[in-house]
Amino acid sequence: MPQPTARARPTGHPGYSETLPRLPESAATARRLVRVALAAWDLDDLAEDGALIVSELVSNAVQHARRGSIRIVVDRPEAVRVRIGVVDFSKARPVRGEPVLEDESGRGLALVAELAEAWGTEPLPWGKQVWAELHGGESG
């Protein structure tokens, strides 16, 4: 499995990204990427929530997207703000359901909304990015 890599951004804020196969197993690599980025930025306190969020976003993309790959993007637009995104080739916007207790699925976006400071969808010419933001402590 490929190791997460950093890439320079022309905007000046750091980011990590990785293109992965649209397979359930890619969630583990996505979680590692998020943890590596957060550790590099000294935002370890966000690692567990970030890993859960990216797992849910990858799961949605695996289930609903088209084509064989997805892209995981972890940006740090501000010192204590991190944006985790999953880019896929489907233009269909995710819908947050309200699952009942007996449901075995359908909780993903509700969990993302609970853990994240904000979340949303950014349309792209070829698909979309579903993102969630986390805010760390002021010492980050």
PDB file of C-alpha atoms in Angstrom, residues 14-107:
ATOM      1  CA  PRO A  14       0.419  22.865   3.826  1.00  0.00           C
ATOM      2  CA  GLY A  15      -1.462  19.878   2.539  1.00  0.00           C
ATOM      3  CA  TYR A  16      -1.285  16.136   2.236  1.00  0.00           C
ATOM      4  CA  SER A  17      -3.049  14.125  -0.432  1.00  0.00           C
ATOM      5  CA  GLU A  18      -3.190  10.650  -1.865  1.00  0.00           C
ATOM      6  CA  THR A  19      -5.072   9.047  -4.748  1.00  0.00           C
ATOM      7  CA  LEU A  20      -6.423   5.664  -3.714  1.00  0.00           C
ATOM      8  CA  PRO A  21      -8.473   2.901  -5.321  1.00  0.00           C
ATOM      9  CA  ARG A  22     -12.212   3.191  -4.666  1.00  0.00           C
ATOM     10  CA  LEU A  23     -12.169   0.146  -2.406  1.00  0.00           C
ATOM     11  CA  PRO A  24     -13.176  -0.339   1.248  1.00  0.00           C
ATOM     12  CA  GLU A  25      -9.545  -1.153   2.118  1.00  0.00           C
ATOM     13  CA  SER A  26      -8.544   2.405   1.190  1.00  0.00           C
ATOM     14  CA  ALA A  27     -10.099   3.690   4.411  1.00  0.00           C
ATOM     15  CA  ALA A  28      -7.099   2.353   6.371  1.00  0.00           C
ATOM     16  CA  THR A  29      -4.638   4.260   4.159  1.00  0.00           C
ATOM     17  CA  ALA A  30      -6.808   7.382   4.423  1.00  0.00           C
ATOM     18  CA  ARG A  31      -6.775   7.125   8.233  1.00  0.00           C
ATOM     19  CA  ARG A  32      -2.967   6.833   8.192  1.00  0.00           C
ATOM     20  CA  LEU A  33      -2.716   9.888   5.927  1.00  0.00           C
ATOM     21  CA  VAL A  34      -4.869  11.948   8.305  1.00  0.00           C
ATOM     22  CA  ARG A  35      -2.873  10.803  11.340  1.00  0.00           C
ATOM     23  CA  VAL A  36       0.468  11.591   9.612  1.00  0.00           C
ATOM     24  CA  ALA A  37      -0.713  15.078   8.644  1.00  0.00           C
ATOM     25  CA  LEU A  38      -2.088  15.871  12.091  1.00  0.00           C
ATOM     26  CA  ALA A  39       1.059  14.595  13.821  1.00  0.00           C
ATOM     27  CA  ALA A  40       3.254  16.692  11.498  1.00  0.00           C
ATOM     28  CA  TRP A  41       1.175  19.764  12.394  1.00  0.00           C
ATOM     29  CA  ASP A  42       1.219  18.982  16.142  1.00  0.00           C
ATOM     30  CA  LEU A  43      -2.561  18.523  16.138  1.00  0.00           C
ATOM     31  CA  ASP A  44      -2.610  14.990  17.539  1.00  0.00           C
ATOM     32  CA  ASP A  45      -5.680  15.854  19.635  1.00  0.00           C
ATOM     33  CA  LEU A  46      -7.705  15.798  16.385  1.00  0.00           C
ATOM     34  CA  ALA A  47      -6.392  12.417  15.193  1.00  0.00           C
ATOM     35  CA  GLU A  48      -9.205  10.162  16.417  1.00  0.00           C
ATOM     36  CA  ASP A  49     -12.014  12.391  15.164  1.00  0.00           C
ATOM     37  CA  GLY A  50     -10.135  12.957  11.902  1.00  0.00           C
ATOM     38  CA  ALA A  51      -9.667   9.216  11.384  1.00  0.00           C
ATOM     39  CA  LEU A  52     -13.369   8.535  12.009  1.00  0.00           C
ATOM     40  CA  ILE A  53     -14.420  11.323   9.668  1.00  0.00           C
ATOM     41  CA  VAL A  54     -12.193  10.226   6.794  1.00  0.00           C
ATOM     42  CA  SER A  55     -13.365   6.624   7.257  1.00  0.00           C
ATOM     43  CA  GLU A  56     -16.986   7.706   6.847  1.00  0.00           C
ATOM     44  CA  LEU A  57     -16.237   9.942   3.858  1.00  0.00           C
ATOM     45  CA  VAL A  58     -14.262   7.171   2.140  1.00  0.00           C
ATOM     46  CA  SER A  59     -17.050   4.681   2.868  1.00  0.00           C
ATOM     47  CA  ASN A  60     -19.586   7.001   1.212  1.00  0.00           C
ATOM     48  CA  ALA A  61     -17.362   7.494  -1.826  1.00  0.00           C
ATOM     49  CA  VAL A  62     -16.759   3.745  -2.166  1.00  0.00           C
ATOM     50  CA  GLN A  63     -20.491   3.087  -2.022  1.00  0.00           C
ATOM     51  CA  HIS A  64     -21.811   5.917  -4.196  1.00  0.00           C
ATOM     52  CA  ALA A  65     -19.087   7.288  -6.489  1.00  0.00           C
ATOM     53  CA  ARG A  66     -18.124   6.357 -10.015  1.00  0.00           C
ATOM     54  CA  ARG A  67     -14.757   5.393 -11.479  1.00  0.00           C
ATOM     55  CA  GLY A  68     -12.027   3.426  -9.828  1.00  0.00           C
ATOM     56  CA  SER A  69     -10.248   6.005  -7.693  1.00  0.00           C
ATOM     57  CA  ILE A  70     -10.805   8.634  -5.021  1.00  0.00           C
ATOM     58  CA  ARG A  71      -8.513  11.344  -3.692  1.00  0.00           C
ATOM     59  CA  ILE A  72      -7.964  12.097  -0.020  1.00  0.00           C
ATOM     60  CA  VAL A  73      -6.971  15.691   0.766  1.00  0.00           C
ATOM     61  CA  VAL A  74      -5.906  17.023   4.162  1.00  0.00           C
ATOM     62  CA  ASP A  75      -5.346  20.788   4.272  1.00  0.00           C
ATOM     63  CA  ARG A  76      -4.387  23.170   7.036  1.00  0.00           C
ATOM     64  CA  PRO A  77      -5.853  26.528   6.002  1.00  0.00           C
ATOM     65  CA  GLU A  78      -5.157  28.021   9.440  1.00  0.00           C
ATOM     66  CA  ALA A  79      -2.886  27.091  12.334  1.00  0.00           C
ATOM     67  CA  VAL A  80      -5.619  25.287  14.282  1.00  0.00           C
ATOM     68  CA  ARG A  81      -8.073  24.464  11.454  1.00  0.00           C
ATOM     69  CA  VAL A  82      -7.830  21.298   9.372  1.00  0.00           C
ATOM     70  CA  ARG A  83      -9.999  20.357   6.400  1.00  0.00           C
ATOM     71  CA  ILE A  84     -10.313  16.688   5.460  1.00  0.00           C
ATOM     72  CA  GLY A  85     -11.807  15.977   2.053  1.00  0.00           C
ATOM     73  CA  VAL A  86     -12.603  13.075  -0.230  1.00  0.00           C
ATOM     74  CA  VAL A  87     -12.806  13.820  -3.951  1.00  0.00           C
ATOM     75  CA  ASP A  88     -14.715  11.494  -6.248  1.00  0.00           C
ATOM     76  CA  PHE A  89     -16.110  11.469  -9.773  1.00  0.00           C
ATOM     77  CA  SER A  90     -19.793  11.601  -8.897  1.00  0.00           C
ATOM     78  CA  LYS A  91     -21.721  14.871  -8.981  1.00  0.00           C
ATOM     79  CA  ALA A  92     -24.453  13.466  -6.727  1.00  0.00           C
ATOM     80  CA  ARG A  93     -24.430  15.321  -3.425  1.00  0.00           C
ATOM     81  CA  PRO A  94     -24.416  13.230  -0.254  1.00  0.00           C
ATOM     82  CA  VAL A  95     -27.620  13.207   1.756  1.00  0.00           C
ATOM     83  CA  ARG A  96     -27.502  13.061   5.523  1.00  0.00           C
ATOM     84  CA  GLY A  97     -30.022  10.509   6.664  1.00  0.00           C
ATOM     85  CA  GLU A  98     -31.634  10.104  10.056  1.00  0.00           C
ATOM     86  CA  PRO A  99     -31.235   6.370  10.688  1.00  0.00           C
ATOM     87  CA  VAL A 100     -33.375   4.559  13.178  1.00  0.00           C
ATOM     88  CA  LEU A 101     -31.820   2.431  15.886  1.00  0.00           C
ATOM     89  CA  GLU A 102     -32.239  -0.828  13.947  1.00  0.00           C
ATOM     90  CA  ASP A 103     -30.452   0.471  10.806  1.00  0.00           C
ATOM     91  CA  GLU A 104     -27.057  -1.066  10.148  1.00  0.00           C
ATOM     92  CA  SER A 105     -25.982   1.763   7.842  1.00  0.00           C
ATOM     93  CA  GLY A 106     -26.809   5.376   7.107  1.00  0.00           C
ATOM     94  CA  ARG A 107     -25.076   6.917  10.119  1.00  0.00           C
TER      95      ARG A 107
END
